[in-house]
PDB file of C-alpha atoms in Angstrom:
ATOM      1  CA  UNK A   1      11.911  43.761  41.014  1.00 45.00           C
ATOM      2  CA  UNK A   2       9.009  41.807  39.481  1.00 50.00           C
ATOM      3  CA  UNK A   3       9.139  43.971  36.367  1.00 52.00           C
ATOM      4  CA  UNK A   4      12.882  43.328  36.009  1.00 50.00           C
ATOM      5  CA  UNK A   5      12.321  39.600  36.476  1.00 51.00           C
ATOM      6  CA  UNK A   6       9.559  39.557  33.850  1.00 54.00           C
ATOM      7  CA  UNK A   7      11.743  41.394  31.336  1.00 50.00           C
ATOM      8  CA  UNK A   8      14.606  38.977  32.003  1.00 56.00           C
ATOM      9  CA  UNK A   9      12.248  36.011  31.558  1.00 54.00           C
ATOM     10  CA  UNK A  10      11.074  37.310  28.163  1.00 57.00           C
ATOM     11  CA  UNK A  11      14.687  37.762  27.070  1.00 58.00           C
ATOM     12  CA  UNK A  12      15.806  34.277  28.093  1.00 57.00           C
ATOM     13  CA  UNK A  13      12.762  32.433  26.677  1.00 59.00           C
ATOM     14  CA  UNK A  14      10.224  33.236  23.975  1.00 61.00           C
ATOM     15  CA  UNK A  15       7.934  34.878  26.510  1.00 57.00           C
ATOM     16  CA  UNK A  16       4.231  35.299  27.084  1.00 63.00           C
ATOM     17  CA  UNK A  17       3.467  36.104  23.456  1.00 68.00           C
ATOM     18  CA  UNK A  18       4.673  32.690  22.270  1.00 69.00           C
ATOM     19  CA  UNK A  19       2.489  30.956  24.842  1.00 72.00           C
ATOM     20  CA  UNK A  20      -0.464  33.192  23.975  1.00 74.00           C
ATOM     21  CA  UNK A  21      -0.103  32.476  20.238  1.00 77.00           C
ATOM     22  CA  UNK A  22       0.084  28.698  20.721  1.00 79.00           C
ATOM     23  CA  UNK A  23      -2.855  28.612  23.152  1.00 77.00           C
ATOM     24  CA  UNK A  24      -4.953  30.792  20.826  1.00 81.00           C
ATOM     25  CA  UNK A  25      -4.192  28.416  17.946  1.00 79.00           C
ATOM     26  CA  UNK A  26      -5.241  25.438  20.068  1.00 80.00           C
ATOM     27  CA  UNK A  27      -8.527  27.046  21.078  1.00 80.00           C
ATOM     28  CA  UNK A  28      -9.300  27.940  17.468  1.00 79.00           C
ATOM     29  CA  UNK A  29      -8.633  24.389  16.305  1.00 77.00           C
ATOM     30  CA  UNK A  30     -10.710  22.958  19.155  1.00 76.00           C
ATOM     31  CA  UNK A  31     -13.691  25.210  18.400  1.00 75.00           C
ATOM     32  CA  UNK A  32     -13.411  24.455  14.681  1.00 72.00           C
ATOM     33  CA  UNK A  33     -13.379  20.707  15.316  1.00 74.00           C
ATOM     34  CA  UNK A  34     -16.225  20.834  17.840  1.00 72.00           C
ATOM     35  CA  UNK A  35     -18.509  23.249  15.972  1.00 75.00           C
ATOM     36  CA  UNK A  36     -17.580  22.800  12.321  1.00 76.00           C
ATOM     37  CA  UNK A  37     -16.349  19.213  12.198  1.00 84.00           C
ATOM     38  CA  UNK A  38     -16.890  18.791   8.459  1.00 88.00           C
ATOM     39  CA  UNK A  39     -14.885  21.921   7.726  1.00 90.00           C
ATOM     40  CA  UNK A  40     -12.116  20.737  10.041  1.00 89.00           C
ATOM     41  CA  UNK A  41     -12.121  17.387   8.241  1.00 94.00           C
ATOM     42  CA  UNK A  42     -11.893  19.159   4.883  1.00 95.00           C
ATOM     43  CA  UNK A  43      -8.907  21.180   6.111  1.00 94.00           C
ATOM     44  CA  UNK A  44      -7.231  17.932   7.174  1.00 96.00           C
ATOM     45  CA  UNK A  45      -8.066  16.387   3.802  1.00 97.00           C
ATOM     46  CA  UNK A  46      -6.362  19.288   2.056  1.00 97.00           C
ATOM     47  CA  UNK A  47      -3.165  18.585   4.020  1.00 97.00           C
ATOM     48  CA  UNK A  48      -3.229  14.929   2.922  1.00 98.00           C
ATOM     49  CA  UNK A  49      -3.957  16.007  -0.656  1.00 98.00           C
ATOM     50  CA  UNK A  50      -1.002  18.415  -0.631  1.00 98.00           C
ATOM     51  CA  UNK A  51       1.434  15.876   0.832  1.00 98.00           C
ATOM     52  CA  UNK A  52       0.316  13.318  -1.757  1.00 98.00           C
ATOM     53  CA  UNK A  53       0.694  15.623  -4.739  1.00 97.00           C
ATOM     54  CA  UNK A  54       4.141  16.738  -3.569  1.00 97.00           C
ATOM     55  CA  UNK A  55       5.122  13.100  -2.938  1.00 97.00           C
ATOM     56  CA  UNK A  56       4.249  12.266  -6.545  1.00 98.00           C
ATOM     57  CA  UNK A  57       6.200  15.354  -7.642  1.00 97.00           C
ATOM     58  CA  UNK A  58       9.235  13.966  -5.797  1.00 97.00           C
ATOM     59  CA  UNK A  59       8.745  10.543  -7.414  1.00 97.00           C
ATOM     60  CA  UNK A  60       8.760  12.245 -10.818  1.00 97.00           C
ATOM     61  CA  UNK A  61      11.943  14.168  -9.984  1.00 96.00           C
ATOM     62  CA  UNK A  62      13.770  11.060  -8.802  1.00 95.00           C
ATOM     63  CA  UNK A  63      12.576   8.992 -11.753  1.00 94.00           C
ATOM     64  CA  UNK A  64      13.885  11.625 -14.178  1.00 93.00           C
ATOM     65  CA  UNK A  65      17.236  12.168 -12.414  1.00 93.00           C
ATOM     66  CA  UNK A  66      18.269   8.581 -11.641  1.00 88.00           C
ATOM     67  CA  UNK A  67      21.006   7.642 -14.063  1.00 84.00           C
ATOM     68  CA  UNK A  68      21.657  11.307 -14.809  1.00 88.00           C
ATOM     69  CA  UNK A  69      23.058  12.307 -11.418  1.00 88.00           C
ATOM     70  CA  UNK A  70      24.617  10.698  -8.352  1.00 92.00           C
ATOM     71  CA  UNK A  71      22.257   9.211  -5.705  1.00 90.00           C
ATOM     72  CA  UNK A  72      23.224  11.945  -3.249  1.00 91.00           C
ATOM     73  CA  UNK A  73      22.271  14.719  -5.651  1.00 94.00           C
ATOM     74  CA  UNK A  74      19.001  12.962  -6.506  1.00 94.00           C
ATOM     75  CA  UNK A  75      18.181  12.626  -2.806  1.00 95.00           C
ATOM     76  CA  UNK A  76      18.910  16.238  -1.889  1.00 95.00           C
ATOM     77  CA  UNK A  77      16.921  17.589  -4.837  1.00 96.00           C
ATOM     78  CA  UNK A  78      13.987  15.353  -3.900  1.00 96.00           C
ATOM     79  CA  UNK A  79      14.231  16.410  -0.253  1.00 96.00           C
ATOM     80  CA  UNK A  80      14.154  20.107  -1.105  1.00 96.00           C
ATOM     81  CA  UNK A  81      11.186  19.515  -3.422  1.00 96.00           C
ATOM     82  CA  UNK A  82       9.324  17.659  -0.669  1.00 96.00           C
ATOM     83  CA  UNK A  83       9.879  20.577   1.716  1.00 95.00           C
ATOM     84  CA  UNK A  84       7.411  22.604  -0.379  1.00 95.00           C
ATOM     85  CA  UNK A  85       4.643  20.521   1.208  1.00 95.00           C
ATOM     86  CA  UNK A  86       4.885  22.065   4.685  1.00 92.00           C
ATOM     87  CA  UNK A  87       4.917  25.595   3.271  1.00 94.00           C
ATOM     88  CA  UNK A  88       1.769  24.898   1.232  1.00 95.00           C
ATOM     89  CA  UNK A  89       0.043  23.257   4.194  1.00 95.00           C
ATOM     90  CA  UNK A  90       0.758  26.069   6.635  1.00 90.00           C
ATOM     91  CA  UNK A  91      -0.090  28.932   4.285  1.00 92.00           C
ATOM     92  CA  UNK A  92      -3.384  27.281   3.283  1.00 94.00           C
ATOM     93  CA  UNK A  93      -4.331  26.750   6.955  1.00 90.00           C
ATOM     94  CA  UNK A  94      -4.615  23.022   6.368  1.00 94.00           C
ATOM     95  CA  UNK A  95      -4.585  20.569   9.274  1.00 93.00           C
ATOM     96  CA  UNK A  96      -1.564  18.271   9.496  1.00 95.00           C
ATOM     97  CA  UNK A  97      -1.503  15.674  12.268  1.00 95.00           C
ATOM     98  CA  UNK A  98       2.194  15.932  13.071  1.00 94.00           C
ATOM     99  CA  UNK A  99       2.210  19.698  13.649  1.00 90.00           C
ATOM    100  CA  UNK A 100      -0.848  19.307  15.877  1.00 92.00           C
ATOM    101  CA  UNK A 101       1.213  17.011  18.101  1.00 95.00           C
ATOM    102  CA  UNK A 102       3.233  20.004  19.284  1.00 91.00           C
ATOM    103  CA  UNK A 103       0.348  22.469  19.595  1.00 89.00           C
ATOM    104  CA  UNK A 104      -1.980  20.247  21.581  1.00 92.00           C
ATOM    105  CA  UNK A 105       0.720  18.950  23.913  1.00 93.00           C
ATOM    106  CA  UNK A 106       1.352  22.576  24.845  1.00 90.00           C
ATOM    107  CA  UNK A 107      -2.402  22.913  25.352  1.00 89.00           C
ATOM    108  CA  UNK A 108      -2.527  19.920  27.683  1.00 91.00           C
ATOM    109  CA  UNK A 109       0.419  21.292  29.658  1.00 91.00           C
ATOM    110  CA  UNK A 110      -1.414  24.593  30.220  1.00 88.00           C
ATOM    111  CA  UNK A 111      -4.695  22.708  30.819  1.00 89.00           C
ATOM    112  CA  UNK A 112      -6.659  24.526  28.147  1.00 87.00           C
ATOM    113  CA  UNK A 113      -7.822  21.254  26.593  1.00 87.00           C
ATOM    114  CA  UNK A 114      -8.447  17.781  27.993  1.00 89.00           C
ATOM    115  CA  UNK A 115      -6.512  14.708  26.779  1.00 92.00           C
ATOM    116  CA  UNK A 116      -9.605  12.897  25.479  1.00 91.00           C
ATOM    117  CA  UNK A 117     -10.461  15.855  23.248  1.00 90.00           C
ATOM    118  CA  UNK A 118      -6.884  15.951  22.014  1.00 92.00           C
ATOM    119  CA  UNK A 119      -7.065  12.269  21.098  1.00 93.00           C
ATOM    120  CA  UNK A 120     -10.335  12.864  19.237  1.00 92.00           C
ATOM    121  CA  UNK A 121      -8.803  15.732  17.276  1.00 91.00           C
ATOM    122  CA  UNK A 122      -5.730  13.643  16.450  1.00 95.00           C
ATOM    123  CA  UNK A 123      -7.868  10.805  15.103  1.00 95.00           C
ATOM    124  CA  UNK A 124     -10.122  13.133  13.105  1.00 94.00           C
ATOM    125  CA  UNK A 125      -7.122  14.953  11.670  1.00 95.00           C
ATOM    126  CA  UNK A 126      -5.375  11.698  10.709  1.00 97.00           C
ATOM    127  CA  UNK A 127      -8.561  10.408   9.101  1.00 97.00           C
ATOM    128  CA  UNK A 128      -8.811  13.621   7.085  1.00 97.00           C
ATOM    129  CA  UNK A 129      -5.169  13.380   6.018  1.00 98.00           C
ATOM    130  CA  UNK A 130      -5.734   9.815   4.788  1.00 98.00           C
ATOM    131  CA  UNK A 131      -8.971  10.700   2.984  1.00 98.00           C
ATOM    132  CA  UNK A 132      -7.194  13.575   1.250  1.00 98.00           C
ATOM    133  CA  UNK A 133      -4.549  11.148  -0.018  1.00 98.00           C
ATOM    134  CA  UNK A 134      -7.262   8.745  -1.155  1.00 98.00           C
ATOM    135  CA  UNK A 135      -9.059  11.463  -3.135  1.00 98.00           C
ATOM    136  CA  UNK A 136      -5.826  12.568  -4.769  1.00 98.00           C
ATOM    137  CA  UNK A 137      -4.690   9.105  -5.842  1.00 98.00           C
ATOM    138  CA  UNK A 138      -8.161   8.167  -7.116  1.00 98.00           C
ATOM    139  CA  UNK A 139      -8.094  11.247  -9.340  1.00 98.00           C
ATOM    140  CA  UNK A 140      -4.494  10.592 -10.359  1.00 98.00           C
ATOM    141  CA  UNK A 141      -5.352   6.998 -11.294  1.00 97.00           C
ATOM    142  CA  UNK A 142      -7.584   8.323 -14.078  1.00 97.00           C
ATOM    143  CA  UNK A 143      -4.580  10.010 -15.707  1.00 96.00           C
ATOM    144  CA  UNK A 144      -1.314   8.736 -17.171  1.00 94.00           C
ATOM    145  CA  UNK A 145       0.816  10.877 -14.837  1.00 94.00           C
ATOM    146  CA  UNK A 146       2.340   7.910 -12.988  1.00 96.00           C
ATOM    147  CA  UNK A 147       4.958   6.520 -15.346  1.00 96.00           C
ATOM    148  CA  UNK A 148       6.503   3.025 -14.952  1.00 96.00           C
ATOM    149  CA  UNK A 149       9.678   4.640 -13.562  1.00 96.00           C
ATOM    150  CA  UNK A 150       7.646   6.547 -10.973  1.00 97.00           C
ATOM    151  CA  UNK A 151       5.806   3.376  -9.961  1.00 97.00           C
ATOM    152  CA  UNK A 152       9.171   1.682  -9.575  1.00 96.00           C
ATOM    153  CA  UNK A 153      10.280   4.481  -7.262  1.00 96.00           C
ATOM    154  CA  UNK A 154       7.041   4.165  -5.279  1.00 97.00           C
ATOM    155  CA  UNK A 155       7.561   0.403  -4.890  1.00 97.00           C
ATOM    156  CA  UNK A 156      11.137   0.883  -3.696  1.00 96.00           C
ATOM    157  CA  UNK A 157      10.138   3.485  -1.106  1.00 96.00           C
ATOM    158  CA  UNK A 158       7.273   1.358   0.227  1.00 97.00           C
ATOM    159  CA  UNK A 159       9.480  -1.744   0.381  1.00 97.00           C
ATOM    160  CA  UNK A 160      12.157   0.172   2.281  1.00 95.00           C
ATOM    161  CA  UNK A 161       9.663   1.582   4.781  1.00 96.00           C
ATOM    162  CA  UNK A 162       7.832  -1.689   5.461  1.00 96.00           C
ATOM    163  CA  UNK A 163      10.372  -4.488   5.048  1.00 94.00           C
ATOM    164  CA  UNK A 164      13.823  -3.203   6.037  1.00 92.00           C
ATOM    165  CA  UNK A 165      13.411  -1.895   9.607  1.00 91.00           C
ATOM    166  CA  UNK A 166      12.069  -3.190  12.921  1.00 95.00           C
ATOM    167  CA  UNK A 167       9.685  -1.380  15.261  1.00 96.00           C
ATOM    168  CA  UNK A 168      12.358   0.361  17.357  1.00 97.00           C
ATOM    169  CA  UNK A 169      14.217   1.583  14.280  1.00 97.00           C
ATOM    170  CA  UNK A 170      10.997   3.000  12.855  1.00 97.00           C
ATOM    171  CA  UNK A 171      10.169   4.578  16.232  1.00 98.00           C
ATOM    172  CA  UNK A 172      13.559   6.299  16.454  1.00 97.00           C
ATOM    173  CA  UNK A 173      13.315   7.617  12.902  1.00 97.00           C
ATOM    174  CA  UNK A 174       9.786   8.824  13.664  1.00 97.00           C
ATOM    175  CA  UNK A 175      11.106  10.814  16.628  1.00 98.00           C
ATOM    176  CA  UNK A 176      13.735  12.553  14.509  1.00 97.00           C
ATOM    177  CA  UNK A 177      11.289  13.303  11.672  1.00 96.00           C
ATOM    178  CA  UNK A 178       8.841  15.289  13.768  1.00 96.00           C
ATOM    179  CA  UNK A 179      11.586  16.876  15.837  1.00 97.00           C
ATOM    180  CA  UNK A 180      12.868  18.626  12.721  1.00 94.00           C
ATOM    181  CA  UNK A 181       9.389  19.592  11.534  1.00 93.00           C
ATOM    182  CA  UNK A 182       8.271  21.077  14.842  1.00 92.00           C
ATOM    183  CA  UNK A 183      11.538  22.787  15.727  1.00 92.00           C
ATOM    184  CA  UNK A 184      11.130  24.555  12.385  1.00 91.00           C
ATOM    185  CA  UNK A 185       7.608  25.606  13.382  1.00 88.00           C
ATOM    186  CA  UNK A 186       8.812  26.943  16.735  1.00 87.00           C
ATOM    187  CA  UNK A 187      11.469  29.040  15.018  1.00 87.00           C
ATOM    188  CA  UNK A 188       9.105  30.177  12.256  1.00 87.00           C
ATOM    189  CA  UNK A 189       6.668  31.469  14.890  1.00 83.00           C
ATOM    190  CA  UNK A 190       9.310  34.008  15.959  1.00 82.00           C
ATOM    191  CA  UNK A 191       9.788  35.363  12.425  1.00 86.00           C
ATOM    192  CA  UNK A 192       7.615  37.981  10.729  1.00 86.00           C
ATOM    193  CA  UNK A 193       9.204  37.961   7.285  1.00 91.00           C
ATOM    194  CA  UNK A 194       7.340  35.532   4.968  1.00 91.00           C
ATOM    195  CA  UNK A 195      10.387  34.424   2.974  1.00 92.00           C
ATOM    196  CA  UNK A 196      12.363  33.765   6.158  1.00 92.00           C
ATOM    197  CA  UNK A 197       9.460  31.698   7.519  1.00 91.00           C
ATOM    198  CA  UNK A 198       9.378  29.658   4.326  1.00 92.00           C
ATOM    199  CA  UNK A 199      13.133  29.034   4.410  1.00 92.00           C
ATOM    200  CA  UNK A 200      13.081  27.820   8.026  1.00 91.00           C
ATOM    201  CA  UNK A 201      10.137  25.482   7.407  1.00 91.00           C
ATOM    202  CA  UNK A 202      11.689  24.086   4.236  1.00 93.00           C
ATOM    203  CA  UNK A 203      15.027  23.587   5.972  1.00 89.00           C
ATOM    204  CA  UNK A 204      13.582  21.362   8.706  1.00 91.00           C
ATOM    205  CA  UNK A 205      11.538  19.235   6.309  1.00 94.00           C
ATOM    206  CA  UNK A 206      14.449  18.852   3.873  1.00 95.00           C
ATOM    207  CA  UNK A 207      16.655  17.491   6.661  1.00 94.00           C
ATOM    208  CA  UNK A 208      14.173  14.804   7.725  1.00 93.00           C
ATOM    209  CA  UNK A 209      13.402  13.857   4.111  1.00 95.00           C
ATOM    210  CA  UNK A 210      17.076  13.586   3.153  1.00 95.00           C
ATOM    211  CA  UNK A 211      17.820  11.406   6.178  1.00 95.00           C
ATOM    212  CA  UNK A 212      14.909   9.077   5.403  1.00 94.00           C
ATOM    213  CA  UNK A 213      13.144   9.564   8.734  1.00 96.00           C
ATOM    214  CA  UNK A 214       9.585   8.294   9.236  1.00 97.00           C
ATOM    215  CA  UNK A 215       6.615  10.654   8.975  1.00 97.00           C
ATOM    216  CA  UNK A 216       3.277   9.014   9.724  1.00 98.00           C
ATOM    217  CA  UNK A 217       1.147  11.092   7.334  1.00 98.00           C
ATOM    218  CA  UNK A 218       3.653  10.916   4.474  1.00 98.00           C
ATOM    219  CA  UNK A 219       3.933   7.151   4.942  1.00 98.00           C
ATOM    220  CA  UNK A 220       0.150   6.726   5.046  1.00 98.00           C
ATOM    221  CA  UNK A 221      -0.166   8.725   1.820  1.00 98.00           C
ATOM    222  CA  UNK A 222       2.433   6.526   0.136  1.00 98.00           C
ATOM    223  CA  UNK A 223       0.606   3.395   1.282  1.00 98.00           C
ATOM    224  CA  UNK A 224      -2.678   4.763  -0.100  1.00 98.00           C
ATOM    225  CA  UNK A 225      -0.898   5.353  -3.397  1.00 98.00           C
ATOM    226  CA  UNK A 226       0.492   1.830  -3.319  1.00 97.00           C
ATOM    227  CA  UNK A 227      -2.998   0.478  -2.633  1.00 97.00           C
ATOM    228  CA  UNK A 228      -4.595   2.408  -5.510  1.00 97.00           C
ATOM    229  CA  UNK A 229      -1.854   1.360  -7.925  1.00 97.00           C
ATOM    230  CA  UNK A 230      -1.742  -2.253  -6.667  1.00 96.00           C
ATOM    231  CA  UNK A 231       1.937  -2.128  -5.730  1.00 95.00           C
ATOM    232  CA  UNK A 232       3.057  -5.720  -5.081  1.00 94.00           C
ATOM    233  CA  UNK A 233       5.451  -4.881  -2.226  1.00 95.00           C
ATOM    234  CA  UNK A 234       2.691  -3.341  -0.081  1.00 96.00           C
ATOM    235  CA  UNK A 235       1.615  -5.758   2.646  1.00 95.00           C
ATOM    236  CA  UNK A 236      -0.983  -5.019   5.316  1.00 96.00           C
ATOM    237  CA  UNK A 237       0.717  -5.847   8.621  1.00 96.00           C
ATOM    238  CA  UNK A 238       4.147  -4.361   7.823  1.00 97.00           C
ATOM    239  CA  UNK A 239       2.371  -1.164   6.728  1.00 97.00           C
ATOM    240  CA  UNK A 240       0.308  -1.096   9.937  1.00 97.00           C
ATOM    241  CA  UNK A 241       3.474  -1.635  12.011  1.00 97.00           C
ATOM    242  CA  UNK A 242       5.132   1.263  10.222  1.00 98.00           C
ATOM    243  CA  UNK A 243       2.146   3.562  10.848  1.00 98.00           C
ATOM    244  CA  UNK A 244       1.985   2.692  14.561  1.00 98.00           C
ATOM    245  CA  UNK A 245       5.729   3.141  15.091  1.00 98.00           C
ATOM    246  CA  UNK A 246       5.844   6.387  13.105  1.00 98.00           C
ATOM    247  CA  UNK A 247       2.751   7.728  14.925  1.00 98.00           C
ATOM    248  CA  UNK A 248       4.257   7.108  18.363  1.00 98.00           C
ATOM    249  CA  UNK A 249       7.691   8.348  17.298  1.00 98.00           C
ATOM    250  CA  UNK A 250       6.274  11.497  15.722  1.00 98.00           C
ATOM    251  CA  UNK A 251       4.344  12.260  18.906  1.00 98.00           C
ATOM    252  CA  UNK A 252       7.456  11.831  21.038  1.00 98.00           C
ATOM    253  CA  UNK A 253       9.545  13.987  18.711  1.00 97.00           C
ATOM    254  CA  UNK A 254       7.007  16.748  18.145  1.00 95.00           C
ATOM    255  CA  UNK A 255       4.724  16.492  21.159  1.00 95.00           C
ATOM    256  CA  UNK A 256       7.138  15.729  23.975  1.00 95.00           C
ATOM    257  CA  UNK A 257      10.649  16.738  22.896  1.00 95.00           C
ATOM    258  CA  UNK A 258       9.438  19.994  21.311  1.00 92.00           C
ATOM    259  CA  UNK A 259       5.924  20.729  22.620  1.00 90.00           C
ATOM    260  CA  UNK A 260       6.335  19.746  26.272  1.00 91.00           C
ATOM    261  CA  UNK A 261       9.918  21.032  26.377  1.00 89.00           C
ATOM    262  CA  UNK A 262       9.034  24.546  25.197  1.00 86.00           C
ATOM    263  CA  UNK A 263       5.785  24.608  27.166  1.00 86.00           C
ATOM    264  CA  UNK A 264       7.822  24.135  30.356  1.00 85.00           C
ATOM    265  CA  UNK A 265      10.561  26.587  29.362  1.00 80.00           C
ATOM    266  CA  UNK A 266       8.004  29.295  28.616  1.00 78.00           C
ATOM    267  CA  UNK A 267       5.848  28.696  31.685  1.00 75.00           C
ATOM    268  CA  UNK A 268       5.893  32.104  33.342  1.00 64.00           C
ATOM    269  CA  UNK A 269       4.375  30.761  36.581  1.00 60.00           C
ATOM    270  CA  UNK A 270       7.059  28.115  36.916  1.00 52.00           C
ATOM    271  CA  UNK A 271       9.696  30.783  36.366  1.00 46.00           C
ATOM    272  CA  UNK A 272       8.270  32.953  39.130  1.00 47.00           C
ATOM    273  CA  UNK A 273       8.359  29.992  41.555  1.00 48.00           C
ATOM    274  CA  UNK A 274      12.049  29.515  40.835  1.00 48.00           C
TER     275      UNK A 274
END
C-alpha cells in the first residue's frame, strides 16, 4: 500500500528527485558562499555582467529598428533577444539573485538552511550582480559602442521605470516578472534535452520582458548604466523606490508563489499525513 501511494505521489507531483535536486543545489550554493565567498561573489558578478551586456544588446536592437518596424515588432524582437541572458547565466553557473529566491525559499521550507543565512546570501548575490554591471559599464564607457540613439533608449527606459509608476504598481509587476522566470526554471528542471531547456527558459523571460514587468537585477543594471553615462532622467530616490518594490515583488513571485508553492506540493511527508 505504501509503495502504491509513493508511486502515485511521484506521478501527481514532481517527486523526491525534484526535491533532492533543489536541496542539493541549495547546499552547494551555501557551502560555496561560506567557504569560497570571493568565488561566489565573482559568479554573481558574472550574472550582472551578462545581464548588462545583453541589456545593451537590446538597446542596440531597438535603436536600429525604431522607425523601421512597428513598436510591437520592436518590442517582441527585443524581448526575445533579452531572453538570451537567462540561458547564458544558467549555463555558465553564474549566480542571479532572482533565481535564488526560489531555491532558498524551498531550502527554508525543508529547514536545510536558516533564514539569516539566506538573507546574507541574497545580499551578497545582489552586491555581486551590481558590481558585475558596474565593471561592464565602466569598460563600455571607454568605447564608442553606446550611440546617441541607444542612450536615448536607455533614458526612456529609466524614465519609465522610475517616474511613471507608484510602489504598488512596481510591486505587482515585480511579482509577475519573477513568476515567469522561476516557473520556467521549474519546468526546465524536468527536461533533459538542452535545446528544450533553452526554449523553456527563453520563453518565460521573453514574456516578462515583453510585458514590461520589473526585474530587480535588470533594473539595477540599467541604473548603473544610467549613472556611468550621466543620464539626466536618473534620480536617486525614484530609483531606490523601484529597486525596493521590484526586490519585494520578485521575492513574492519567485520565492513564495513558485518556491513555497512547489515545496509544499512536493513535500512527501505532508502527502503521507494526508
